[in-house]
Coordinates of C-alpha atoms in Angstrom, one line a residue:
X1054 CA 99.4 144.6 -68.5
X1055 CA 100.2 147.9 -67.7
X1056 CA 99.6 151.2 -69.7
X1057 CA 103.5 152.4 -69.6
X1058 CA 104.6 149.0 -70.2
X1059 CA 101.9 147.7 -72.8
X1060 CA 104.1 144.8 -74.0
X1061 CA 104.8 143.8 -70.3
X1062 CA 103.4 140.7 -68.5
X1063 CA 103.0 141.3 -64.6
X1064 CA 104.7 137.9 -62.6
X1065 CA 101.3 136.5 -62.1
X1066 CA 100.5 136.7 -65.9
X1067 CA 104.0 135.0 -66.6
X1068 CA 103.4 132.3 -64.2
X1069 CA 100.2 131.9 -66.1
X1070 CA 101.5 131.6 -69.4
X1071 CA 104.5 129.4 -68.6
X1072 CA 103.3 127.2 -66.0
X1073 CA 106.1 128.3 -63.7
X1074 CA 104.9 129.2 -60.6
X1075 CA 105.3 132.6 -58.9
X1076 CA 107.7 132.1 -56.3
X1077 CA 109.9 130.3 -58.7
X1078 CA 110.0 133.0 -60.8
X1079 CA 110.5 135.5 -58.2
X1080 CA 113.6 133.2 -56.8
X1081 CA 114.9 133.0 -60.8
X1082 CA 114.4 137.0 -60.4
X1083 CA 116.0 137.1 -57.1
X1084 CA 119.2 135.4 -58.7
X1085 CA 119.8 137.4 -61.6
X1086 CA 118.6 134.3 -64.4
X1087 CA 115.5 136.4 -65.4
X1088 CA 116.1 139.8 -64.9
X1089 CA 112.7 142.1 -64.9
X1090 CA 112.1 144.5 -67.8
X1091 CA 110.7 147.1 -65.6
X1092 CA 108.1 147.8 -63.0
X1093 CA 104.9 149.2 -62.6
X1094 CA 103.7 152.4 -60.8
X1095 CA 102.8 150.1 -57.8
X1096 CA 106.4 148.8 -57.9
X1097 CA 105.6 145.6 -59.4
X1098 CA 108.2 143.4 -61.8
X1099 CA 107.4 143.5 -65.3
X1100 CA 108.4 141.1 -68.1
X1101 CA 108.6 141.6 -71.4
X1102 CA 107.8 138.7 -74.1
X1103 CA 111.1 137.8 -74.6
X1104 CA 111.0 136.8 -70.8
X1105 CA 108.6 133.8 -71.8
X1106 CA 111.1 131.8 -73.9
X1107 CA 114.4 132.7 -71.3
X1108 CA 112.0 131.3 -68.8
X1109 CA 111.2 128.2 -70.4
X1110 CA 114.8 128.2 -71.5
X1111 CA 115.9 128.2 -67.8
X1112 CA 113.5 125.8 -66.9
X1113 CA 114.7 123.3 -69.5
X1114 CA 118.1 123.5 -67.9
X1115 CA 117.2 123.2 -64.4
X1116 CA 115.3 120.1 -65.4
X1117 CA 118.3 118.8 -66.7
X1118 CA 120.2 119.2 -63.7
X1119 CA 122.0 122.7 -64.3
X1120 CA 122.8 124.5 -61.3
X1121 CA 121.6 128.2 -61.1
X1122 CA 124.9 129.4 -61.3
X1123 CA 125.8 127.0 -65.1
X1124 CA 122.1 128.8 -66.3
X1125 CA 123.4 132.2 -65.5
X1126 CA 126.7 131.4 -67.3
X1127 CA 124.9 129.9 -70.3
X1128 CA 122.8 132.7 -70.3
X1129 CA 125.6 134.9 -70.4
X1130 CA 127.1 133.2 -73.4
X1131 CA 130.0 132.6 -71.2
X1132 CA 129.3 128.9 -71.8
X1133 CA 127.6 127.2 -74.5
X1134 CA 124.5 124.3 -73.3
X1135 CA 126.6 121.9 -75.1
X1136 CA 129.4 122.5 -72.9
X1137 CA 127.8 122.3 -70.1
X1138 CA 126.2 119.4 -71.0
X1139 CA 128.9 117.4 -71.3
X1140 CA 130.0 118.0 -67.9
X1141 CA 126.7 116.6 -66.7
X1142 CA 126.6 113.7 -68.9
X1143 CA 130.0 112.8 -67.0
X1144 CA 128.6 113.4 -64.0
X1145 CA 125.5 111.2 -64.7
X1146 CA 127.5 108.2 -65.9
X1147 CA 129.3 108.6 -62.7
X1148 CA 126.0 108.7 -60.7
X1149 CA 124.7 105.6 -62.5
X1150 CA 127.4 103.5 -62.1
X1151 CA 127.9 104.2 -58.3
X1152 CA 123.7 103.7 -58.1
X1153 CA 124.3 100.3 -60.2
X1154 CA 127.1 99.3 -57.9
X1155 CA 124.8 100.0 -55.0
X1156 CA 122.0 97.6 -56.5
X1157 CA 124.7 94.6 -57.1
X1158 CA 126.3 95.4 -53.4
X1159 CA 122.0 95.1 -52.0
X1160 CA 121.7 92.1 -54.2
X1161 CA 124.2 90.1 -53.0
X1162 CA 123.5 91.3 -49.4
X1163 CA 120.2 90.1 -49.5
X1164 CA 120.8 87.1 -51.1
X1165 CA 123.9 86.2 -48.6
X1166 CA 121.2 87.3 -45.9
X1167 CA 124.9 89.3 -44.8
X1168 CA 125.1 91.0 -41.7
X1169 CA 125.7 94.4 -40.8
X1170 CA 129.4 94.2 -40.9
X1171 CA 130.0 92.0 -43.5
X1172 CA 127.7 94.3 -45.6
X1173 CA 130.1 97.2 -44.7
X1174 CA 133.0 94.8 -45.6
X1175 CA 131.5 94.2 -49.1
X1176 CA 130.2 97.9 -49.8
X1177 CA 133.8 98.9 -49.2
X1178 CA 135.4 96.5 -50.9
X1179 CA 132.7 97.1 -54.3
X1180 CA 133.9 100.6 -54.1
X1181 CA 137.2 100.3 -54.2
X1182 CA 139.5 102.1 -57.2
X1183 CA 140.9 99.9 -59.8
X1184 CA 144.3 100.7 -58.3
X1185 CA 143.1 99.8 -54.6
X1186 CA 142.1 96.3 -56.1
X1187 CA 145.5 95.3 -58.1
X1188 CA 147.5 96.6 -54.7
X1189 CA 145.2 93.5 -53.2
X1190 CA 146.0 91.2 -56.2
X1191 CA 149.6 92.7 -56.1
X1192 CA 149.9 91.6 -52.2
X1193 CA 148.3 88.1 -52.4
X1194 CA 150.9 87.4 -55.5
X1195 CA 153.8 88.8 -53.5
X1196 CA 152.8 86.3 -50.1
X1197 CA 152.3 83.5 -52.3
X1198 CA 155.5 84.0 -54.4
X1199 CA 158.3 85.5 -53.4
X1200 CA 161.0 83.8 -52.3
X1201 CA 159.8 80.6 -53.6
X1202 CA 162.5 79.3 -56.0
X1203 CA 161.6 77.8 -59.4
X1204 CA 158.0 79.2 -59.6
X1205 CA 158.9 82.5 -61.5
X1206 CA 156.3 81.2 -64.8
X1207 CA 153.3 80.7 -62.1
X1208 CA 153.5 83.6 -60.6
X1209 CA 154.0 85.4 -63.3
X1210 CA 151.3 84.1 -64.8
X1211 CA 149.3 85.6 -62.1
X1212 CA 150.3 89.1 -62.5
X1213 CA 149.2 88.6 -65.7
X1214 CA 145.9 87.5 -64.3
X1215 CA 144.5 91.6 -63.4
X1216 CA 141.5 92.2 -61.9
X1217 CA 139.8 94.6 -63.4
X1218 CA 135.7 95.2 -62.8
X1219 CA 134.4 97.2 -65.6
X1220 CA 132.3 100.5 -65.5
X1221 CA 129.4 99.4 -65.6
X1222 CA 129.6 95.6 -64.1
X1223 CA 126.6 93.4 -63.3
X1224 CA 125.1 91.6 -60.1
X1225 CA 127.6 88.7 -61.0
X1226 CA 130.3 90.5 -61.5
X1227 CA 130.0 92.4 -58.5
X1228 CA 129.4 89.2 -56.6
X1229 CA 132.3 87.3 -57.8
X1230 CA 134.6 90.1 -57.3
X1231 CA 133.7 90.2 -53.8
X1232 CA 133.7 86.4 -53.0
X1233 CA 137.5 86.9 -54.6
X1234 CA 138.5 89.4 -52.5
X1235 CA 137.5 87.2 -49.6
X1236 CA 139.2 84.6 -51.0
X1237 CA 143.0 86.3 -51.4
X1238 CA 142.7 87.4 -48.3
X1239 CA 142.7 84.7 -46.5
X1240 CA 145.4 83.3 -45.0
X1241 CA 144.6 79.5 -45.1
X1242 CA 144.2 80.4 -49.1
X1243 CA 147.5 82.1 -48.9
X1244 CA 149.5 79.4 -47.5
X1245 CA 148.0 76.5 -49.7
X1246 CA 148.7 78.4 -52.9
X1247 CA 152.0 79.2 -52.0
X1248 CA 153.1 75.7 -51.0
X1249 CA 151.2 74.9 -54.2
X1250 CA 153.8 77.1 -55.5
X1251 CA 156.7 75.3 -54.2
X1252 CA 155.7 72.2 -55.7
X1253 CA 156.6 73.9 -59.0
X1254 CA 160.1 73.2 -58.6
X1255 CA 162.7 73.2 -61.7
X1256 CA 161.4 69.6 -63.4
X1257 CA 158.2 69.4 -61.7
X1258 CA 155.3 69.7 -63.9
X1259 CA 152.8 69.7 -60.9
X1260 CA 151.7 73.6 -60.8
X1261 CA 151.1 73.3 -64.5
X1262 CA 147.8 71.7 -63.6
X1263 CA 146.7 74.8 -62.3
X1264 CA 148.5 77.5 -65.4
X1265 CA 148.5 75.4 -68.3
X1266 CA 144.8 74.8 -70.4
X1267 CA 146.7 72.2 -72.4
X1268 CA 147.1 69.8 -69.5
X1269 CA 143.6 69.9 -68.8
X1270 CA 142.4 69.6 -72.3
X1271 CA 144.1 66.6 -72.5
X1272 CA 142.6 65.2 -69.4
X1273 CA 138.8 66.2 -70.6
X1274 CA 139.6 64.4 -74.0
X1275 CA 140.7 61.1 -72.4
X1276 CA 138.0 61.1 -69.9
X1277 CA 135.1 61.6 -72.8
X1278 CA 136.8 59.0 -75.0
X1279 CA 136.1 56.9 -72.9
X1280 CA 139.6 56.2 -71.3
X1281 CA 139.2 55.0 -67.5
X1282 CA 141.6 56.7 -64.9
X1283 CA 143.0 53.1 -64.1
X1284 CA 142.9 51.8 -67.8
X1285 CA 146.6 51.4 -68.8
X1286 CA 145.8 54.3 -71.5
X1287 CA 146.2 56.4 -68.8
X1288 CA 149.5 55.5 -68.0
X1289 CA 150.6 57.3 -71.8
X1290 CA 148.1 60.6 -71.3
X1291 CA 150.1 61.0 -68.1
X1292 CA 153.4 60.2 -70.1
X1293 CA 152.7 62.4 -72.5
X1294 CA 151.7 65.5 -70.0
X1295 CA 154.3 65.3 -67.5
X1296 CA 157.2 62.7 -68.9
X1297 CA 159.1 61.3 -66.1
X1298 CA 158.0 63.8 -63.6
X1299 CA 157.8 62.2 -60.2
X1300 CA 154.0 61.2 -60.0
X1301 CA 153.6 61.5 -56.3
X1302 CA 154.8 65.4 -56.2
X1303 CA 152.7 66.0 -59.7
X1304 CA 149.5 64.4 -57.0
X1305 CA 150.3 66.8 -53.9
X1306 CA 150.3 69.5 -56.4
X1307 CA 147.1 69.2 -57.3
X1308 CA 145.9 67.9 -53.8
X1309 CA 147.4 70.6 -52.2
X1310 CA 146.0 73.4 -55.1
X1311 CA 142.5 71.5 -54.7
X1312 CA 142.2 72.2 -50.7
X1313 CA 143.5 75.6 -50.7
X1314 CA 140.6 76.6 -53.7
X1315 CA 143.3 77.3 -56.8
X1316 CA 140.3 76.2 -59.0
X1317 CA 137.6 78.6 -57.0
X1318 CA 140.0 81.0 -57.2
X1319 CA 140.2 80.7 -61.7
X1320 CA 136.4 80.6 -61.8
X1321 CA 136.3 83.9 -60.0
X1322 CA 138.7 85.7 -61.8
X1323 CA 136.8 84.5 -65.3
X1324 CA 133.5 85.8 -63.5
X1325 CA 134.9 89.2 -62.6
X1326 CA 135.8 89.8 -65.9
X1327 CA 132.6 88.9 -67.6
X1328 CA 134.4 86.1 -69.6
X1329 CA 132.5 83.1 -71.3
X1330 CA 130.9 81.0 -68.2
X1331 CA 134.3 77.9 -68.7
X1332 CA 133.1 74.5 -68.1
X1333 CA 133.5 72.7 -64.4
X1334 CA 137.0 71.3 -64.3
X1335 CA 135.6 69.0 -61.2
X1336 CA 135.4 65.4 -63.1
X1337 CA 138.5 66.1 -64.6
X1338 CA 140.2 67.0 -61.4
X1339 CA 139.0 63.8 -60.1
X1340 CA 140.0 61.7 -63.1
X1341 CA 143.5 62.7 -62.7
X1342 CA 143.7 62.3 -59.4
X1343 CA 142.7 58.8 -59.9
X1344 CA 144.9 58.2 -62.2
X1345 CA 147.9 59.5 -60.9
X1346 CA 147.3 57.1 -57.5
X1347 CA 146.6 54.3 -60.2
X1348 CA 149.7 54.8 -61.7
X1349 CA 151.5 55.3 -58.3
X1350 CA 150.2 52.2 -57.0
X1351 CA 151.5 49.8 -60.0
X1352 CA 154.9 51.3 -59.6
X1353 CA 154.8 50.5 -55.7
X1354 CA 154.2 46.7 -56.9

């Protein structure tokens, strides 16, 4: 200490005390965050003892992440910690969902064994806003459906159908979001859902294998009582689904929705938005296909 200044701590003896080191506090002094109370004869900077708790103060915040310029403002009362400590709370959340992102992207690269561009591909496509996404969703609906007469409930059904990743999604989620993207944008996918789509003419019931969960919860009940795709109780759960629709066009709908990947394409969009993991539609895909040749056949005969 010094004899004019007997209250005064020399840098040293500050750095001592607080565990700060010197050419910290000499930077923090440089700056203006912990002004000096005085100096010595030799021209030395001397703190007082309120200088131990600003310090530690200042350290506190720089730990936190405040920025030099947010401490002097806080220390200025022009800006209460609180406030400021929203602000970085924001920014944090931020941070840990882009660094969360990052992990699912690295995840499914390694696990795809992906190469350089494709990883590029699915980085950018992981990244994208949540209005960058529905103008893809938006632009796959509009190919698949415009124009195409007497389909106005199925694609309406899939605007209804958003996709929407939340803030904070997980490996899957990530994953199936990107295997969707993939998926609408290919043209092969494109063309099969639309002429999918034009099967749903006025009086055809054949897209609403694909948009109605009745018709399919029919199908799983018949097959797990037992009922037989070529039993003649077939012929009156197929009555009852699509009347006296014309069974070859209710088959090429779902032929047609089958090859171009309509059911691929509802599994992803239940995975992307973390819904309940729904059941394989597979066996009773194939048990309607069977019966709808069944009954096909007997009225060929």
């Amino acid at each position: 200490m010094s004899d004019a200044h007997p209250e005064s701590l020399t840098i040293g003896q500050l750095a001592d005390r607080t565990g700060v080191s010197v050419r910290t506090i000499r930077h923090w002094s440089d700056v203006g965050v912990l002004t000096p109370d005085g100096r010595s004869a030799g021209g030395y900077r001397l703190y007082g003892a309120g200088s131990v708790a600003r310090l530690e103060l200042v350290r506190t915040l720089r730990e936190l992440g405040f920025g030099l310029d947010e401490v002097s403002r806080v220390l200025r009362s022009e800006a209460t910690v609180a406030e400021v400590a929203s602000v970085h709370v924001a920014a944090l959340d931020a941070r840990i969902r882009a660094l969360k992102l990052s992990r699912a992207v690295l995840s499914t690269v390694a696990e795809r064994g992906s190469t350089t561009e494709e990883t590029a591909l699915m980085n950018k496509l992981a990244r994208l806003s949540v209005d960058e996404r529905r103008r893809i969703v938006e632009d796959f609906i509009r190919e698949v459906s415009d124009g195409v007469e007497g389909a106005p409930d199925m694609s309406e059904r899939l605007r209804r159908s958003p996709v929407d990743l939340p803030d904070d999604p997980t490996p899957e989620q990530v994953d199936a979001w990107l295997q969707l993207a993939e998926l609408i944008r290919d043209p092969d996918f494109r063309a099969g859902m639309r002429r999918m789509l034009e099967l749903s003419a006025p009086g055809s019931h054949g897209g609403h294998i694909w948009f109605t969960r009745h018709v399919m919860e029919e199908v799983r009940e018949a097959r797990e009582d037992g009922t037989g795709p070529e039993d003649p109780e077939a012929a009156g759960v197929l009555s009852g689904l699509f009347g006296d629709a014309d069974r070859a066009e209710v088959l090429e709908a779902l032929d047609v929705g089958l090859a171009a990947g309509a059911e691929r394409y509802r599994e992803l969009l239940h995975a992307v938005r973390g819904s309940d993991q729904q059941p394989s539609r597979s066996e009773d895909f194939t048990w309607l296909g069977r019966a709808l040749r069944a009954e096909i056949r007997r009225g060929a005969s």
